[in-house]
Coordinates of N, CA and C in Angstrom, one line a residue:
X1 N 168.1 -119.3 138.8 CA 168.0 -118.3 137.8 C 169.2 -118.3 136.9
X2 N 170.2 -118.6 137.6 CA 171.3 -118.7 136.8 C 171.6 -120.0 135.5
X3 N 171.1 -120.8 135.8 CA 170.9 -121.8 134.8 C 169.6 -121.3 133.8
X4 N 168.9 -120.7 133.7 CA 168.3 -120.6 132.9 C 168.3 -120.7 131.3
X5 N 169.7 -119.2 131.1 CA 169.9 -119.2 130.1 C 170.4 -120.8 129.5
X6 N 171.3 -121.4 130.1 CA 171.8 -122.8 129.6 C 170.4 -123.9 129.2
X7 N 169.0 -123.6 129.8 CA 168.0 -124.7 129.5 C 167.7 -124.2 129.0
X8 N 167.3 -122.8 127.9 CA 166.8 -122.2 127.1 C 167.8 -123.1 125.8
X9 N 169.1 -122.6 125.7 CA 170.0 -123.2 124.9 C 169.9 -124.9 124.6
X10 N 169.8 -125.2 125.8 CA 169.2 -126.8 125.3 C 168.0 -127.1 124.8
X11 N 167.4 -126.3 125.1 CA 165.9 -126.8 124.7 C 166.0 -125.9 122.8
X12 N 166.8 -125.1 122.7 CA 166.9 -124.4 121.2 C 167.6 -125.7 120.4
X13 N 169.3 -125.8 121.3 CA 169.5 -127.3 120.4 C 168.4 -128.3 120.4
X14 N 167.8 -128.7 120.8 CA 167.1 -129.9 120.9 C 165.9 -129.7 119.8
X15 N 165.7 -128.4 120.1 CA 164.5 -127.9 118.2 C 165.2 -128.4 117.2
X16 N 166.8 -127.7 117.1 CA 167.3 -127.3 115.8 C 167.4 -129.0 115.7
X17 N 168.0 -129.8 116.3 CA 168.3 -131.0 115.9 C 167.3 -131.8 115.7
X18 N 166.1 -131.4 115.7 CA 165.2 -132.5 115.6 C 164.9 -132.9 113.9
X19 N 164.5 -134.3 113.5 CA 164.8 -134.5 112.0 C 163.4 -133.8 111.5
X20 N 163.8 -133.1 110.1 CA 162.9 -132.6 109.4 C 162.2 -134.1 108.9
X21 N 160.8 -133.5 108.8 CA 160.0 -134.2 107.7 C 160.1 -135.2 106.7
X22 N 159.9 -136.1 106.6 CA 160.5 -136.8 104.9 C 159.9 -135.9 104.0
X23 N 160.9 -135.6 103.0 CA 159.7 -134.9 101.7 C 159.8 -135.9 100.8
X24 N 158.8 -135.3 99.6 CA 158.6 -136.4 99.4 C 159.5 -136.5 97.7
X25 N 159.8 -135.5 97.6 CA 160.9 -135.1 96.3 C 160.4 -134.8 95.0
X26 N 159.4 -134.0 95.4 CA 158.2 -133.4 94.1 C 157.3 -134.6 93.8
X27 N 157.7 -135.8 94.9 CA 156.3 -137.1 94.2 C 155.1 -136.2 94.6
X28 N 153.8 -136.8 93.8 CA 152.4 -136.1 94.3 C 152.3 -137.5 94.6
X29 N 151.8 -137.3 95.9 CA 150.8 -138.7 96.5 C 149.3 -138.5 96.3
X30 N 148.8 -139.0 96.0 CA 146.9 -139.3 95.3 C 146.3 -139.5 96.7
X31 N 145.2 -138.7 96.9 CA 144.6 -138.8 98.2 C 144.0 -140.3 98.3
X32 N 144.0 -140.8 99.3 CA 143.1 -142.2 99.4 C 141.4 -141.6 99.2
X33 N 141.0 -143.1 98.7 CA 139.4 -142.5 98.4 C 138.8 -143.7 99.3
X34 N 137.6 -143.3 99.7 CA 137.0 -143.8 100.9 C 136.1 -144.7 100.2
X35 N 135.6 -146.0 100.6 CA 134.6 -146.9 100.2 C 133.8 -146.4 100.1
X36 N 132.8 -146.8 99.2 CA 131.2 -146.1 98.7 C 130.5 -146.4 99.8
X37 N 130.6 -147.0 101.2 CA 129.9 -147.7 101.4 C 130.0 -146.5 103.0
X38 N 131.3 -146.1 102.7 CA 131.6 -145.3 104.0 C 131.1 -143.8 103.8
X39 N 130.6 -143.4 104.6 CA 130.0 -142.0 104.7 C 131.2 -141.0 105.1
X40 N 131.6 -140.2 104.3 CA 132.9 -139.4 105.2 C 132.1 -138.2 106.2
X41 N 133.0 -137.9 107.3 CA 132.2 -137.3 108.6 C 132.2 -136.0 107.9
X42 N 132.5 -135.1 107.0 CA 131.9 -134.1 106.9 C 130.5 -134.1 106.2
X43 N 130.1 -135.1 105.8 CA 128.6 -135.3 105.1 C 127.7 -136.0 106.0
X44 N 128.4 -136.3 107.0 CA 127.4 -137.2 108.3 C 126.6 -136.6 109.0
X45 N 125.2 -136.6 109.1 CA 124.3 -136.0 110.2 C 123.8 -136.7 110.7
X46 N 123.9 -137.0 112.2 CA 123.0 -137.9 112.7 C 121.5 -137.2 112.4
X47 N 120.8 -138.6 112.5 CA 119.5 -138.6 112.4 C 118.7 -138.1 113.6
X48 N 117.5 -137.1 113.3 CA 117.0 -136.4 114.7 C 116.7 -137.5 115.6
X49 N 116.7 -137.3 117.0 CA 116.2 -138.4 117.4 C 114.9 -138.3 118.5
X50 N 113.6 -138.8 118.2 CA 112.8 -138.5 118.8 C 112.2 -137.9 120.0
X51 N 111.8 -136.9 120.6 CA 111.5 -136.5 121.9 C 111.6 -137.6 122.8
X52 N 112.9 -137.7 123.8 CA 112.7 -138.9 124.7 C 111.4 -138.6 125.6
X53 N 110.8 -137.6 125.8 CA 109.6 -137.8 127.0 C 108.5 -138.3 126.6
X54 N 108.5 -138.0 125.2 CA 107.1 -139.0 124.3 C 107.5 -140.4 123.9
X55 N 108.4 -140.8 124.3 CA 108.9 -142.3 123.9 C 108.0 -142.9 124.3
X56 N 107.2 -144.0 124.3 CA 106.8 -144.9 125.3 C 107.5 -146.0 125.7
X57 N 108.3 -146.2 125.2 CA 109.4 -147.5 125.5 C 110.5 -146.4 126.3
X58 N 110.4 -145.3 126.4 CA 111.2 -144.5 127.5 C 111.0 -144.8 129.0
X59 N 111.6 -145.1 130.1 CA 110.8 -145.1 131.2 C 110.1 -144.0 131.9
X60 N 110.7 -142.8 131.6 CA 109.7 -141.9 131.9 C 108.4 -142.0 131.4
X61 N 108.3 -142.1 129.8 CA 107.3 -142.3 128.9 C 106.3 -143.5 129.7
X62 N 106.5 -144.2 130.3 CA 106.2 -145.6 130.8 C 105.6 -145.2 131.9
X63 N 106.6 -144.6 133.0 CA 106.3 -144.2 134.2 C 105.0 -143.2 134.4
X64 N 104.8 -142.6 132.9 CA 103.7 -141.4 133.0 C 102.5 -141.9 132.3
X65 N 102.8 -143.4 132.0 CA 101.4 -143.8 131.9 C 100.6 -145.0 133.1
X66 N 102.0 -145.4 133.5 CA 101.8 -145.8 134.8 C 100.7 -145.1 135.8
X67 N 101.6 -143.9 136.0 CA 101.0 -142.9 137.3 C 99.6 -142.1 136.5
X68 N 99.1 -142.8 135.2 CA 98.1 -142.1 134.7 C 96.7 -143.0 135.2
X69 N 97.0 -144.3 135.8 CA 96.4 -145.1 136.6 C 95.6 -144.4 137.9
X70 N 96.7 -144.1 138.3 CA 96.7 -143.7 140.0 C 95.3 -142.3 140.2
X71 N 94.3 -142.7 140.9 CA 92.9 -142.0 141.2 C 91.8 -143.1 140.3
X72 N 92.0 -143.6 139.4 CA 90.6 -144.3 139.0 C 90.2 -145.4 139.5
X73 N 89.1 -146.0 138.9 CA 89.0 -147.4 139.6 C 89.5 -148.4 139.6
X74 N 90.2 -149.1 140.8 CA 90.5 -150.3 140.8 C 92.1 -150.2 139.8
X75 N 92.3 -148.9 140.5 CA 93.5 -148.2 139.7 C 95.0 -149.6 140.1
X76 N 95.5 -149.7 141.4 CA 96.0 -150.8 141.7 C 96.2 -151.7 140.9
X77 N 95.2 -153.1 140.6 CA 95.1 -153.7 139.5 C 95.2 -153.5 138.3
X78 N 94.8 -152.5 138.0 CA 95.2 -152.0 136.8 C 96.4 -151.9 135.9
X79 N 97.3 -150.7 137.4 CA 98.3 -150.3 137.3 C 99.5 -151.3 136.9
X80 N 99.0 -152.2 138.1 CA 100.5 -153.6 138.1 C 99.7 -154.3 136.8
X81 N 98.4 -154.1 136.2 CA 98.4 -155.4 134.5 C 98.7 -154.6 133.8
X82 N 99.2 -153.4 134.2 CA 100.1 -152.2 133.1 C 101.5 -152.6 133.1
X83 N 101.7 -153.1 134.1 CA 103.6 -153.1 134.3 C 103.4 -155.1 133.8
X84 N 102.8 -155.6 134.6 CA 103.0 -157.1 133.8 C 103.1 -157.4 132.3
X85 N 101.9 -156.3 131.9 CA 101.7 -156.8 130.2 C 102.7 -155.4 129.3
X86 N 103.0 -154.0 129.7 CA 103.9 -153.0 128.9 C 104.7 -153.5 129.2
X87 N 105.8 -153.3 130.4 CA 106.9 -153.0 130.6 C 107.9 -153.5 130.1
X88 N 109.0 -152.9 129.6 CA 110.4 -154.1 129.5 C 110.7 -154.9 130.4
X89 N 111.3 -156.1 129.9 CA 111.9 -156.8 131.0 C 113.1 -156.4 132.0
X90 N 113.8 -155.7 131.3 CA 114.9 -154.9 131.7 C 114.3 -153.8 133.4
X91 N 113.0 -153.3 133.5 CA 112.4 -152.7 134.5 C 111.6 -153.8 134.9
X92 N 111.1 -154.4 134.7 CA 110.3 -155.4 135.5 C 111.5 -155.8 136.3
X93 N 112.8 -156.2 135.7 CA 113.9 -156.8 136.6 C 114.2 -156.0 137.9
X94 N 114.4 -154.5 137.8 CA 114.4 -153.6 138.6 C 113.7 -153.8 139.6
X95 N 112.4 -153.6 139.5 CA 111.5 -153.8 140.1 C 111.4 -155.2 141.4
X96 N 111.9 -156.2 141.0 CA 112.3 -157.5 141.1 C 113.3 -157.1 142.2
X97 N 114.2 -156.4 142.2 CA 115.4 -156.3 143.0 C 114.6 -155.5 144.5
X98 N 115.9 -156.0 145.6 CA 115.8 -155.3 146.8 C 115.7 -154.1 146.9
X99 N 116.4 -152.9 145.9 CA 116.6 -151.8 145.7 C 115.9 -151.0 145.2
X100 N 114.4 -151.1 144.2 CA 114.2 -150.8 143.4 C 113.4 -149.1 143.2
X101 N 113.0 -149.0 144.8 CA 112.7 -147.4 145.2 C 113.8 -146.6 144.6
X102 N 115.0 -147.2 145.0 CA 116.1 -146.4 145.0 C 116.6 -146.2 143.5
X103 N 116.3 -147.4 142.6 CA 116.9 -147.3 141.0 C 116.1 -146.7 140.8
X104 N 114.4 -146.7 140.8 CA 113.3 -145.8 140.3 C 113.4 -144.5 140.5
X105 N 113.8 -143.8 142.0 CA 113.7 -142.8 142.2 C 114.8 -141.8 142.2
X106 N 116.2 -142.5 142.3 CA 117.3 -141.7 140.9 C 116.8 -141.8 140.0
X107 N 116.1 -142.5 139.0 CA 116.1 -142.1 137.4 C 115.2 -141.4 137.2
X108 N 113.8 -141.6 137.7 CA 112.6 -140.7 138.0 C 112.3 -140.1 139.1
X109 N 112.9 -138.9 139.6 CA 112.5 -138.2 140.9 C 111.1 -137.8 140.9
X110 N 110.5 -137.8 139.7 CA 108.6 -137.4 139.8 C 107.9 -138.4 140.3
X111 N 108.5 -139.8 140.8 CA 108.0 -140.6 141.2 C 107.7 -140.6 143.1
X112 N 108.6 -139.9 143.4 CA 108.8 -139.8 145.1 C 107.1 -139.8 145.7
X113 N 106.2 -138.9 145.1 CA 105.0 -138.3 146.0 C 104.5 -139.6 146.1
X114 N 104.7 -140.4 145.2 CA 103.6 -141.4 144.9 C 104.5 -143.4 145.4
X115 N 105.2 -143.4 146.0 CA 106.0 -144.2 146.9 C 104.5 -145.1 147.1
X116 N 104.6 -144.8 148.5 CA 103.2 -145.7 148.4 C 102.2 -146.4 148.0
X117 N 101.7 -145.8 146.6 CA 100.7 -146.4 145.7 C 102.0 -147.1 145.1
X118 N 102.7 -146.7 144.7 CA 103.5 -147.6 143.9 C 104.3 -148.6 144.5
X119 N 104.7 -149.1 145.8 CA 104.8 -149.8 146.7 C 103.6 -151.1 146.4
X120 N 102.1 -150.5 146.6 CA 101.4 -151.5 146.8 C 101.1 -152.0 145.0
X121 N 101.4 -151.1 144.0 CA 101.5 -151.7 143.0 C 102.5 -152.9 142.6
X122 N 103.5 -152.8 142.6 CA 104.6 -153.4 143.1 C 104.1 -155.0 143.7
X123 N 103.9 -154.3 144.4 CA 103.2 -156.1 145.2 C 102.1 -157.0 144.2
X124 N 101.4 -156.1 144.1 CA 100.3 -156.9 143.3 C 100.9 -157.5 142.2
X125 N 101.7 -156.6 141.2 CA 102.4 -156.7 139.9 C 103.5 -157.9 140.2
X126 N 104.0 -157.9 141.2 CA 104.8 -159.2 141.3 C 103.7 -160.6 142.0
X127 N 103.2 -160.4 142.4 CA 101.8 -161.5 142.5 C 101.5 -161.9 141.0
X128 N 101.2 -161.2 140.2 CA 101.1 -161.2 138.9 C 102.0 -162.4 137.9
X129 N 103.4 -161.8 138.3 CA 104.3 -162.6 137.7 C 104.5 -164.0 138.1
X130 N 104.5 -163.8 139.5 CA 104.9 -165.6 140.5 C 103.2 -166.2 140.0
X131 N 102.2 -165.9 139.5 CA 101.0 -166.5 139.5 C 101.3 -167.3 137.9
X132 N 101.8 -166.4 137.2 CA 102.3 -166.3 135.8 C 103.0 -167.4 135.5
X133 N 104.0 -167.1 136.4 CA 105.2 -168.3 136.7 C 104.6 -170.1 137.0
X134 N 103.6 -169.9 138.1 CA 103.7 -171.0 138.4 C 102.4 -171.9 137.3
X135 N 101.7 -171.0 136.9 CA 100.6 -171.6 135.9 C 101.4 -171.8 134.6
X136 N 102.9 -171.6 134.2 CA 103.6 -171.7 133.3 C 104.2 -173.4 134.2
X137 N 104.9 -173.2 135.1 CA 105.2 -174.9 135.5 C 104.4 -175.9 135.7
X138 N 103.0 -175.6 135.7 CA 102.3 -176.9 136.2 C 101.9 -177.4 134.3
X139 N 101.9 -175.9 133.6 CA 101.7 -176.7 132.3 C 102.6 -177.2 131.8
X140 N 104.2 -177.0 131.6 CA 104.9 -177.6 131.5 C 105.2 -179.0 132.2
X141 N 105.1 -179.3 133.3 CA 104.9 -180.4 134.1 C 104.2 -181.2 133.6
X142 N 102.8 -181.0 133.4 CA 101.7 -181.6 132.6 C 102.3 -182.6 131.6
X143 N 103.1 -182.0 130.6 CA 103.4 -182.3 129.6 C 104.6 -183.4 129.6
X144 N 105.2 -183.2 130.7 CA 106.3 -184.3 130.5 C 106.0 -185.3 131.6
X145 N 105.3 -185.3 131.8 CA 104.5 -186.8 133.0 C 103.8 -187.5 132.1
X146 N 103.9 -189.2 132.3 CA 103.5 -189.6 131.5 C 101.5 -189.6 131.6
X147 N 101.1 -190.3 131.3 CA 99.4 -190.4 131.1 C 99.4 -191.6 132.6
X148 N 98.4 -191.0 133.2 CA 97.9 -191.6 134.5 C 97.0 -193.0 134.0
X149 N 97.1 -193.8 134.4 CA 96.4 -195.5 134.5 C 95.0 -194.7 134.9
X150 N 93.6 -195.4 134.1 CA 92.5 -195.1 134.8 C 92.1 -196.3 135.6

């Protein structure tokens, strides 16, 4: 407590010495002007941005037309020529992985009841792709063999 007053004192010298400002000696400096091209942020409004749950390129948006499948006929096949032929590739990848209950069901918890159907979707929908896949190599193959002797 007894040093106090002394760090008060220094801390006052250490204001008073600090260097004033440049002025600028009655010059007027001219504001800079912004490119035409630049929007200055007090005139900026982002643009609204659409209901993410009506997106369809949203995954929710995706996932609820997915599960709009699930009870009709032959809903299964359906379902997975819904995920082969909509989905982005970015979730088909997911999908693809070891993990993908787990990446689906953090981002969409409304998906949990329905694990199961979506499990055997899953399977079919990747049957889908490896079927996709390999009727894409035999025609490429095709093509770079030469012509068979009759």
């Amino acid at each position: 407590m007894k040093m106090l007053p002394q760090v008060l004192e220094l801390v006052k010298a250490g204001v008073i010495s600090q260097p004033q400002p440049m002025q600028t000696h009655g010059a007027i400096i001219p504001p800079v002007a912004l490119p035409p091209d630049i929007i200055p942020v007090s005139q900026f409004q982002p643009e609204p941005q659409a209901d993410s749950e009506d997106d369809p390129q949203n995954l929710r948006g995706l996932l609820q037309q997915l599960l709009a499948h699930r009870g009709q006929e032959n809903d299964i096949p359906a379902a997975a020529m819904f995920i082969y032929n909509e989905m982005p590739d970015n979730i088909v990848e997911i999908m693809f992985s070891q993990v993908w209950w787990l990446a689906l069901s953090a981002a969409a918890p409304e998906v949990k009841p329905h694990k199961d159907w979506l499990k055997n979707v899953r399977m079919v929908a990747i049957e889908l792709f490896n079927q996709a896949e390999q009727d894409e190599g035999e025609e490429s193959g095709n093509i770079d063999e030469p012509p068979k002797a009759a």
